[in-house]
Coordinates of N, CA, C and O in Angstrom, one line a residue:
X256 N -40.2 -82.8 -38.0 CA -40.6 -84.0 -37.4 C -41.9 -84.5 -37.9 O -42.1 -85.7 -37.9
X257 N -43.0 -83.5 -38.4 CA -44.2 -84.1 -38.7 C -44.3 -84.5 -39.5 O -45.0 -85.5 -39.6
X258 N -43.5 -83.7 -40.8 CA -44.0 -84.2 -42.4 C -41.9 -85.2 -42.9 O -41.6 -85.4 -44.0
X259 N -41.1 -85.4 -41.8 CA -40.1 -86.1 -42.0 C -40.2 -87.6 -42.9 O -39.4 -88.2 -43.7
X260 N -41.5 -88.0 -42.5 CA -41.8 -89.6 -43.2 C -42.6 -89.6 -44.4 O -43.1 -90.6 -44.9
X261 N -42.7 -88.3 -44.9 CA -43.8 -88.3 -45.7 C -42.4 -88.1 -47.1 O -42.6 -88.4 -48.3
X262 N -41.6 -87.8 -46.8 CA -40.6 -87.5 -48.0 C -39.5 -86.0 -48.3 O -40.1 -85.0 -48.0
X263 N -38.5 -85.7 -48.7 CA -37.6 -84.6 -49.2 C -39.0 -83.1 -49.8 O -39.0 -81.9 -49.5
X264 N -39.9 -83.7 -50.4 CA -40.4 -82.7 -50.9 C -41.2 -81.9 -49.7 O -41.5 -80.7 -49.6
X265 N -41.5 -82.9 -49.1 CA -42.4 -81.8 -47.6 C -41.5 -81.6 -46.8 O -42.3 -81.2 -45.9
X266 N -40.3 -81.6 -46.3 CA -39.5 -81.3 -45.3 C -39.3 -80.2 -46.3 O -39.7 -79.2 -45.6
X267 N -38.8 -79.6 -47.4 CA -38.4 -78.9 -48.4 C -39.3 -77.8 -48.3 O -38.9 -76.7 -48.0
X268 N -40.8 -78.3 -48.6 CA -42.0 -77.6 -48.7 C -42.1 -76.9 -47.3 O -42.4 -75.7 -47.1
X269 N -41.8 -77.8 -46.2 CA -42.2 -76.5 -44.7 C -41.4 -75.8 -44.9 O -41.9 -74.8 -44.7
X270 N -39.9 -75.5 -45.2 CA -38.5 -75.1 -45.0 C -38.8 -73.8 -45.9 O -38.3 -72.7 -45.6
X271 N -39.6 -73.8 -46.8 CA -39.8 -72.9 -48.0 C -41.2 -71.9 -47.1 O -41.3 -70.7 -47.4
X272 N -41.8 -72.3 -46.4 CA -43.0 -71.7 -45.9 C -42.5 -71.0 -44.4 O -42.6 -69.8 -43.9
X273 N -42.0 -72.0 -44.0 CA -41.6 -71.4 -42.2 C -40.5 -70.1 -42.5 O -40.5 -69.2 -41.7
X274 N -39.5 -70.0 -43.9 CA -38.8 -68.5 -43.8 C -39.5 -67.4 -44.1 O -39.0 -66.3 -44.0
X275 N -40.9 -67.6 -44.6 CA -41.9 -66.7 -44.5 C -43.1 -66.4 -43.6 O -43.8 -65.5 -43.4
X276 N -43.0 -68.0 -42.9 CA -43.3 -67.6 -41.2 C -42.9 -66.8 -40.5 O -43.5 -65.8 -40.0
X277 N -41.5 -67.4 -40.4 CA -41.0 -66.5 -39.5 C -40.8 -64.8 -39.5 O -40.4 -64.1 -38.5
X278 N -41.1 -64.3 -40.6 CA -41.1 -62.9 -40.9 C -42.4 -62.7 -40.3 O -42.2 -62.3 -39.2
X279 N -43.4 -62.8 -40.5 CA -44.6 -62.5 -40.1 C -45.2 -62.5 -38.7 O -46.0 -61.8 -38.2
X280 N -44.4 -63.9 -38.3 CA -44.7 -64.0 -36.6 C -43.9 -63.0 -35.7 O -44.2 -62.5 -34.6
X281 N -42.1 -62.7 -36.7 CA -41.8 -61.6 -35.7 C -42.6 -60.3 -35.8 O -42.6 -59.4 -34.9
X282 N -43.4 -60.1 -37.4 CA -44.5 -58.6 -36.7 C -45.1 -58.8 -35.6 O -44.7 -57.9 -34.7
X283 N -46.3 -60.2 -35.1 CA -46.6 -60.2 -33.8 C -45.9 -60.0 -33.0 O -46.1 -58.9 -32.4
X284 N -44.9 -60.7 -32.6 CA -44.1 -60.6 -31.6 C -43.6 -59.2 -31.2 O -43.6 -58.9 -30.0
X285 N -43.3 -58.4 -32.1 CA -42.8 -57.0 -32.1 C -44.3 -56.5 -31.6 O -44.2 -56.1 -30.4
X286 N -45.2 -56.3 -31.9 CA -46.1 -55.5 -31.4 C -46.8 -56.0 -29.8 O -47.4 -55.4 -28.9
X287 N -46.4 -57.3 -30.0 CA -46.7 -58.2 -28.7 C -45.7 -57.4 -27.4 O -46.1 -56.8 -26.4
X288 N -44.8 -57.5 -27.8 CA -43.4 -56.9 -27.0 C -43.7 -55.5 -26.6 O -43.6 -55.2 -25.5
X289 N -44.1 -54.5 -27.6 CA -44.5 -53.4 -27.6 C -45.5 -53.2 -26.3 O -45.4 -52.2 -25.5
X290 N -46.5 -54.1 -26.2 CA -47.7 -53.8 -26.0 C -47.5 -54.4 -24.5 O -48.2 -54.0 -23.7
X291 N -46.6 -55.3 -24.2 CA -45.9 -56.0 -23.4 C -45.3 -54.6 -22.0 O -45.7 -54.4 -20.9
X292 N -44.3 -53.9 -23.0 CA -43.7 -53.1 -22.0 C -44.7 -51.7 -21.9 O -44.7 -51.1 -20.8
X293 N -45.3 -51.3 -22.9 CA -46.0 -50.5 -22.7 C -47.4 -50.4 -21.0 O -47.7 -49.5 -20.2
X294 N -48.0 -52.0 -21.3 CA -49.2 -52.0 -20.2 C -48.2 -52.5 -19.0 O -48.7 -53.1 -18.1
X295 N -47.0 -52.4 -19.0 CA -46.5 -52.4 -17.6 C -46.1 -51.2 -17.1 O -46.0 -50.9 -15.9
X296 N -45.8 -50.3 -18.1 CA -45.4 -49.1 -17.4 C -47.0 -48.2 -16.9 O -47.0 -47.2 -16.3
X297 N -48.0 -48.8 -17.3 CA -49.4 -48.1 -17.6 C -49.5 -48.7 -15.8 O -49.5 -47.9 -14.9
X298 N -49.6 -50.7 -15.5 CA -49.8 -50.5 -14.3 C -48.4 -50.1 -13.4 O -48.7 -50.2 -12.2
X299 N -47.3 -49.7 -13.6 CA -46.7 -49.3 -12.7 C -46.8 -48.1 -12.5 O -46.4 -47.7 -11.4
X300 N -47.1 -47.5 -13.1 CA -47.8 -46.1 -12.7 C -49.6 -46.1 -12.1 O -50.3 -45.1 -12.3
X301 N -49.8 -47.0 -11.6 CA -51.4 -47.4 -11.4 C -52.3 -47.1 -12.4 O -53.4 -47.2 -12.0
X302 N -52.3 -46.9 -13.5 CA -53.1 -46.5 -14.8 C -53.9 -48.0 -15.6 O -53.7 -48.6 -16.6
X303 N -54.9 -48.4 -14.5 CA -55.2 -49.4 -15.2 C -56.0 -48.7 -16.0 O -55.3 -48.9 -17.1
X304 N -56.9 -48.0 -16.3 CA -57.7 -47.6 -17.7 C -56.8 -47.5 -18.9 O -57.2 -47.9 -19.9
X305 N -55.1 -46.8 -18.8 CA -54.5 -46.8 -20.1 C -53.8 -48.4 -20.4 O -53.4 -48.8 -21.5
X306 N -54.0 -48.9 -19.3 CA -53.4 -50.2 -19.7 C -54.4 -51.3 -20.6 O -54.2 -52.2 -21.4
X307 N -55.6 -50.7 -19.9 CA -57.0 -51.9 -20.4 C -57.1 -51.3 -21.9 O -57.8 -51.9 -22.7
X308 N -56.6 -50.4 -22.3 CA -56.8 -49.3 -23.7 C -55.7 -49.9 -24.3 O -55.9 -50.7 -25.3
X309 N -54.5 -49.5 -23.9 CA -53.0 -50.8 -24.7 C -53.6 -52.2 -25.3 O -53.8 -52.6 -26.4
X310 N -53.9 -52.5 -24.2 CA -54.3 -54.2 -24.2 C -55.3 -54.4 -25.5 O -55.0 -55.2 -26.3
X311 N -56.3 -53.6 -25.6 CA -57.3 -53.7 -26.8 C -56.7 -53.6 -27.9 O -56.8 -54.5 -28.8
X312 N -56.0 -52.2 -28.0 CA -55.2 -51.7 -29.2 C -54.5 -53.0 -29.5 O -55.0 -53.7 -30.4
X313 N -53.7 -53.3 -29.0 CA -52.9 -54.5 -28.9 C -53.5 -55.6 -30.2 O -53.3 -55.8 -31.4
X314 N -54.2 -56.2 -29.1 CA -55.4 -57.0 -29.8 C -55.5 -57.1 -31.0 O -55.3 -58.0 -31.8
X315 N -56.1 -55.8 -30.9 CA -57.4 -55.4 -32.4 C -56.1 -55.7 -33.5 O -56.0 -56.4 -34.5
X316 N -55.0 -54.7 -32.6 CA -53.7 -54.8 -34.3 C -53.3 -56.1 -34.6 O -52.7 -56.2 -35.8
X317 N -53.3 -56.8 -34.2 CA -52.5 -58.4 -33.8 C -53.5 -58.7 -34.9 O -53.2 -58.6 -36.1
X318 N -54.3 -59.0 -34.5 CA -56.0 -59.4 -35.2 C -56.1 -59.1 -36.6 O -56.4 -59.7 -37.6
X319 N -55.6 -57.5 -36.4 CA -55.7 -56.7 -38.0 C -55.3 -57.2 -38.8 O -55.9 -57.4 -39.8
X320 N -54.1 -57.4 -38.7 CA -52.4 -57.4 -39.2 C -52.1 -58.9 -39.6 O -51.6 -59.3 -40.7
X321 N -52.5 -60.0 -38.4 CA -52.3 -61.4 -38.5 C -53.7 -61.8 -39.7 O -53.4 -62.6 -40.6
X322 N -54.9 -61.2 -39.8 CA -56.2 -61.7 -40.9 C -55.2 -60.8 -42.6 O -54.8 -61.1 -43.7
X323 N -55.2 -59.9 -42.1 CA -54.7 -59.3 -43.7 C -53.2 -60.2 -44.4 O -53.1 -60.5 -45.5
X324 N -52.1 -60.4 -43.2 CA -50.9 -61.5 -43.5 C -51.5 -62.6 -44.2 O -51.0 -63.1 -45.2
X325 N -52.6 -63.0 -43.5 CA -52.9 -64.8 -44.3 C -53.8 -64.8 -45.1 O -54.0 -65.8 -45.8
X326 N -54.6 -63.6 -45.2 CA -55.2 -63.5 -46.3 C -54.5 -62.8 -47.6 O -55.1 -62.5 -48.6
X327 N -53.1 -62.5 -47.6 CA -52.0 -62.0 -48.1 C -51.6 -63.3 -48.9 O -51.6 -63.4 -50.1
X328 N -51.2 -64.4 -47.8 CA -50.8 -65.3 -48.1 C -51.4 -66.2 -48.8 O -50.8 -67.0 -49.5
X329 N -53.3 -66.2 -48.5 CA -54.0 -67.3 -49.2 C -54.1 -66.5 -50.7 O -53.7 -67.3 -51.7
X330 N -54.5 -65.5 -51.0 CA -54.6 -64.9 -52.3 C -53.3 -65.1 -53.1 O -53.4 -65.7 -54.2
X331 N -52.2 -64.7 -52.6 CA -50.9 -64.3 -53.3 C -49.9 -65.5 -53.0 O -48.7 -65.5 -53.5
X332 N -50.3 -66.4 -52.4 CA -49.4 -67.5 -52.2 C -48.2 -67.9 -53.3 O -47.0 -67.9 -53.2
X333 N -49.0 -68.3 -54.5 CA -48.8 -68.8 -55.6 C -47.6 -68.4 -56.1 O -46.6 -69.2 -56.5
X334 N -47.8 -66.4 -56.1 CA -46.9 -65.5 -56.7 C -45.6 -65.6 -55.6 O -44.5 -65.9 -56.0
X335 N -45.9 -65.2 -54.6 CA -44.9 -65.1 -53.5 C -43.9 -66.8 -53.6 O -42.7 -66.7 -53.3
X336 N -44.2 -67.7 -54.0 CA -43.7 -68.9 -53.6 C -42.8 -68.6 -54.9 O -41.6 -68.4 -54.7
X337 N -43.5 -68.6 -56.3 CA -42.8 -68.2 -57.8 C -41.7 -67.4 -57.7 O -40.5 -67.5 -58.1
X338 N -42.4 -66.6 -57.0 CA -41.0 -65.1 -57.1 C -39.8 -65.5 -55.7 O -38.6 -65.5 -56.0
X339 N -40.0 -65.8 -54.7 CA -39.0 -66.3 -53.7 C -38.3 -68.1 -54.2 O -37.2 -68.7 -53.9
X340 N -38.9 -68.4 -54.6 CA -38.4 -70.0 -54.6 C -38.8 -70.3 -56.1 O -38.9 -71.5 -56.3
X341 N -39.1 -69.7 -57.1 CA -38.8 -70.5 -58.6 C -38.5 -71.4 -59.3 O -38.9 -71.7 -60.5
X342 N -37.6 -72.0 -58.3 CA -36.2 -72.9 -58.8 C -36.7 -74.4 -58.4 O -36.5 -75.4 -59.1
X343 N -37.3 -74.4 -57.4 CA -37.7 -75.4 -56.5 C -39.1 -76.1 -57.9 O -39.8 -75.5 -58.7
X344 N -38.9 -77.9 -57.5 CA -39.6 -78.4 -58.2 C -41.3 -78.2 -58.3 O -41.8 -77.6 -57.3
X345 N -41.9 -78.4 -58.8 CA -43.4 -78.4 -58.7 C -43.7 -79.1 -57.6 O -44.3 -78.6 -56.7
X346 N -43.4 -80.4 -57.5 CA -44.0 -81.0 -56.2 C -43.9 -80.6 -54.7 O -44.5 -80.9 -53.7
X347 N -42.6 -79.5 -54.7 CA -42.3 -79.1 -53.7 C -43.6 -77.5 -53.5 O -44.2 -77.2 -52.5
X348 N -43.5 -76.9 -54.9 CA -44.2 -75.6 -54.5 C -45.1 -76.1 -54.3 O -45.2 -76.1 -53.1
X349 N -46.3 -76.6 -54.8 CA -47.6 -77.6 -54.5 C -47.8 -77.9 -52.9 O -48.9 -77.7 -52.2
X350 N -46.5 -78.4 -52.4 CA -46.8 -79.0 -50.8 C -46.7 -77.5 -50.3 O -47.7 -77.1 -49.7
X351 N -45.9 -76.8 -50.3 CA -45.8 -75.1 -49.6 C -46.9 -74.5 -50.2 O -47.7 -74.2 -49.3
X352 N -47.2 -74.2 -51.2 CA -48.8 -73.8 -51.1 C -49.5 -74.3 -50.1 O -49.7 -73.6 -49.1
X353 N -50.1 -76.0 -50.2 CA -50.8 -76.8 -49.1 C -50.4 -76.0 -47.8 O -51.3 -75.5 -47.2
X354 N -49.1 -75.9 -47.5 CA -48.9 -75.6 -45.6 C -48.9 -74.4 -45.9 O -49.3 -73.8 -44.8
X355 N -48.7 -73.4 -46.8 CA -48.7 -71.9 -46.8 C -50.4 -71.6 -46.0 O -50.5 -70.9 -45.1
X356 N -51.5 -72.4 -46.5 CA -52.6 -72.1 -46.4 C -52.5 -72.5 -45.3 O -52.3 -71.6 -44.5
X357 N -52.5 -73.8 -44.6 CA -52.9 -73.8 -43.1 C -52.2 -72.7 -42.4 O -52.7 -72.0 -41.5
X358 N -50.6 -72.5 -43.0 CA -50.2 -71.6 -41.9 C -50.8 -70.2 -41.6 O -50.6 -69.5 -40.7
X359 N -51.5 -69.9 -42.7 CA -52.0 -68.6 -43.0 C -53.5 -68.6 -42.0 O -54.0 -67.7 -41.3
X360 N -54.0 -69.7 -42.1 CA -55.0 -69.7 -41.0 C -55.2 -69.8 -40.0 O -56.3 -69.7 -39.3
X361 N -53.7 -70.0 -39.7 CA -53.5 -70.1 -38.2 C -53.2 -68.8 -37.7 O -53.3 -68.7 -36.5
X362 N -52.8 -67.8 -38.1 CA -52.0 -66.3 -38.0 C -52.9 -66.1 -37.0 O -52.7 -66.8 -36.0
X363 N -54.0 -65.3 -37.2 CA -54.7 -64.6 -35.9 C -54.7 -66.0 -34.8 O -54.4 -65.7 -33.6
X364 N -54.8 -66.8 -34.9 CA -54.8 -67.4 -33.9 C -53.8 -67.1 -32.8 O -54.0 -66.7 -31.7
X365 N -52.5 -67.5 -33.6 CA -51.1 -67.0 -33.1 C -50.8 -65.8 -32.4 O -50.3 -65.8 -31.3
X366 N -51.3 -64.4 -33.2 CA -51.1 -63.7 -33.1 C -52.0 -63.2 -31.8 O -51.5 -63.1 -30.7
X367 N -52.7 -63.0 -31.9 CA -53.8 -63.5 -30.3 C -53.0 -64.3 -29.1 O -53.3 -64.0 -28.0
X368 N -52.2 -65.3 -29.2 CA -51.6 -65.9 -28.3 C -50.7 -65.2 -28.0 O -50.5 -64.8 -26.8
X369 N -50.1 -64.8 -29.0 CA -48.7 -63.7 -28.5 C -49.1 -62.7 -27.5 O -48.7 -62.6 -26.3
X370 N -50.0 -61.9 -28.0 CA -50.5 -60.7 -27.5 C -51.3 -61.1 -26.1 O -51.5 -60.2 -25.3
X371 N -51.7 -62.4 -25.9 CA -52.6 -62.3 -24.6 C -51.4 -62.6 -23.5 O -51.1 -61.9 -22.5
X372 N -50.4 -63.9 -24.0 CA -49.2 -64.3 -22.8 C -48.9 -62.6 -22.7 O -48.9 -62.1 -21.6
X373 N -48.6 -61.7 -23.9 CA -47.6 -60.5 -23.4 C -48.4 -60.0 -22.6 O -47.9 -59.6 -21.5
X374 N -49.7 -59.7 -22.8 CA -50.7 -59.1 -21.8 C -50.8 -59.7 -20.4 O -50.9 -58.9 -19.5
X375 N -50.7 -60.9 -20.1 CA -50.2 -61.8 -19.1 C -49.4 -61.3 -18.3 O -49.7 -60.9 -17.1
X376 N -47.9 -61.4 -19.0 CA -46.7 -60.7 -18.3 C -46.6 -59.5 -18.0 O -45.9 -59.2 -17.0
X377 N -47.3 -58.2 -18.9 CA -47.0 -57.0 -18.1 C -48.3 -57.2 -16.7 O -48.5 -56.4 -15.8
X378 N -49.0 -58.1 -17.0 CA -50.2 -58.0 -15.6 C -49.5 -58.6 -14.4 O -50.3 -58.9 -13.5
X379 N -48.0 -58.8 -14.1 CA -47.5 -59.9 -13.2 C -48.1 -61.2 -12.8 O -48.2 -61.8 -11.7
X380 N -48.5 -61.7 -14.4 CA -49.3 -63.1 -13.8 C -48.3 -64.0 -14.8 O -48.8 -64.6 -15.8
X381 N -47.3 -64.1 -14.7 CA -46.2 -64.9 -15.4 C -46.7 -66.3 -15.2 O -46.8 -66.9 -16.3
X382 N -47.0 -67.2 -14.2 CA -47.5 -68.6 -14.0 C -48.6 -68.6 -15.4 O -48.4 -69.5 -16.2
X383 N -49.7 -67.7 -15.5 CA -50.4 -68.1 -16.1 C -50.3 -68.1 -17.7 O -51.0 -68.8 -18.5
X384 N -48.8 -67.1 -18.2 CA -48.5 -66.9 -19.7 C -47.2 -68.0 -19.4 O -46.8 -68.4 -20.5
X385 N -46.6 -68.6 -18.4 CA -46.1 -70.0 -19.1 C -47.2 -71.0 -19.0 O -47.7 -71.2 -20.1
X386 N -47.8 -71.6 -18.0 CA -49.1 -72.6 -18.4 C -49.5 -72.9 -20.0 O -49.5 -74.0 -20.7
X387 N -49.8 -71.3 -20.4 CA -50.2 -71.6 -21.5 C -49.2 -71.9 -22.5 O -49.5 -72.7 -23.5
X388 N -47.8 -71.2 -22.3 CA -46.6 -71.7 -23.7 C -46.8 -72.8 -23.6 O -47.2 -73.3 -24.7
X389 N -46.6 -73.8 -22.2 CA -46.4 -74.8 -22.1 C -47.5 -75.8 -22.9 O -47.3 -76.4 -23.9
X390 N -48.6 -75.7 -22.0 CA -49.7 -76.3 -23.0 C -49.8 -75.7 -24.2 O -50.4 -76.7 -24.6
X391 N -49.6 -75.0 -25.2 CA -49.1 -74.8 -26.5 C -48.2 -75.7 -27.1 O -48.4 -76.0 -28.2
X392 N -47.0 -76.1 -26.4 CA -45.8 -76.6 -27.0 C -46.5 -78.1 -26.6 O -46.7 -78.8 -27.6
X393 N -46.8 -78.5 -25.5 CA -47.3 -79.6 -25.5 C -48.5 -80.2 -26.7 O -48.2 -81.1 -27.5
X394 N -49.3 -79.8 -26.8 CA -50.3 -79.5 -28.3 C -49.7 -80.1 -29.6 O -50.0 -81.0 -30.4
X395 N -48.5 -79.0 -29.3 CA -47.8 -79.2 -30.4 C -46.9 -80.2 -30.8 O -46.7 -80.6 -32.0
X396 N -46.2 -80.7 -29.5 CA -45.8 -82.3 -29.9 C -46.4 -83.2 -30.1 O -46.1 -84.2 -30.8
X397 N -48.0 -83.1 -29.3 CA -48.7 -84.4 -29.6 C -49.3 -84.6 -30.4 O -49.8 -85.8 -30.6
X398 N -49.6 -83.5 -31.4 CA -50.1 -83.1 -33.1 C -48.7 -84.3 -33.9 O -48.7 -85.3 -34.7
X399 N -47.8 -83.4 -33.1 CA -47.0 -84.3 -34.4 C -46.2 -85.2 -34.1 O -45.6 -85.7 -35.1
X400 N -46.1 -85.6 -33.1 CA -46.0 -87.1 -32.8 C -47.3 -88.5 -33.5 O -47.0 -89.5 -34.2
X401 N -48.2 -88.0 -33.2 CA -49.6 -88.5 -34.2 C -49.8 -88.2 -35.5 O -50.8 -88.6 -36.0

């Protein structure tokens, strides 16, 4: 919907970037999940100290993992686009480079989102990790609506 008016090459160009999104965001998500069921069994067993200790670990890896992905991606972009998509015209790898890089700087961001809603939910504070999807998704329509 955002880059639809801009032409075939950028609808092409996200299409080429978001299947290597999406591999990356499910590492968060997977450790998100992890870290999710883990600090719930920590407070259902009343162990808030092992849970406050998950939650960090959590974090820190999300953080680790999401800065080395996009700095994976800003360095090696180039190659990774060459060797998965080849075929595809110049104008197209050009624009997926361009969104490769913002998407790459957005990782920890993301990845921090994931990991705080999951931290949210194993805390039984569910109102306050949808609030935030919500205002996320909202964000995000009104970015690309504009």
């Amino acid at each position: 919907m955002m880059v639809s008016g801009l032409g075939a090459f950028a609808v092409s160009a996200v299409g080429i970037v978001d299947s290597i999104n999406f591999v990356v965001m499910n590492l968060f998500v997977a450790v998100s999940t992890g870290a999710t069921v883990t600090i719930a069994q920590h407070l259902g067993a009343s162990n808030r100290k092992d849970a406050s200790k998950t939650a960090a670990q959590a974090i820190t890896a999300v953080l680790l993992m999401s800065t080395i992905a996009g700095l994976g991606l800003y360095v090696f972009g180039n190659q990774i686009i060459n060797f998965l998509f080849g075929d595809a015209e110049n104008t197209v790898k050009s624009a997926a480079r361009t969104y490769m890089v913002c998407s790459a700087i957005s990782y920890p961001i993301l990845g921090f989102f994931d990991v705080c809603t999951g931290i949210l939910r194993a805390s039984n504070n569910f109102r306050a990790s949808m609030f935030a999807v919500v205002a996320s998704n909202l964000v995000n329509f009104m970015a690309g609506a504009f």
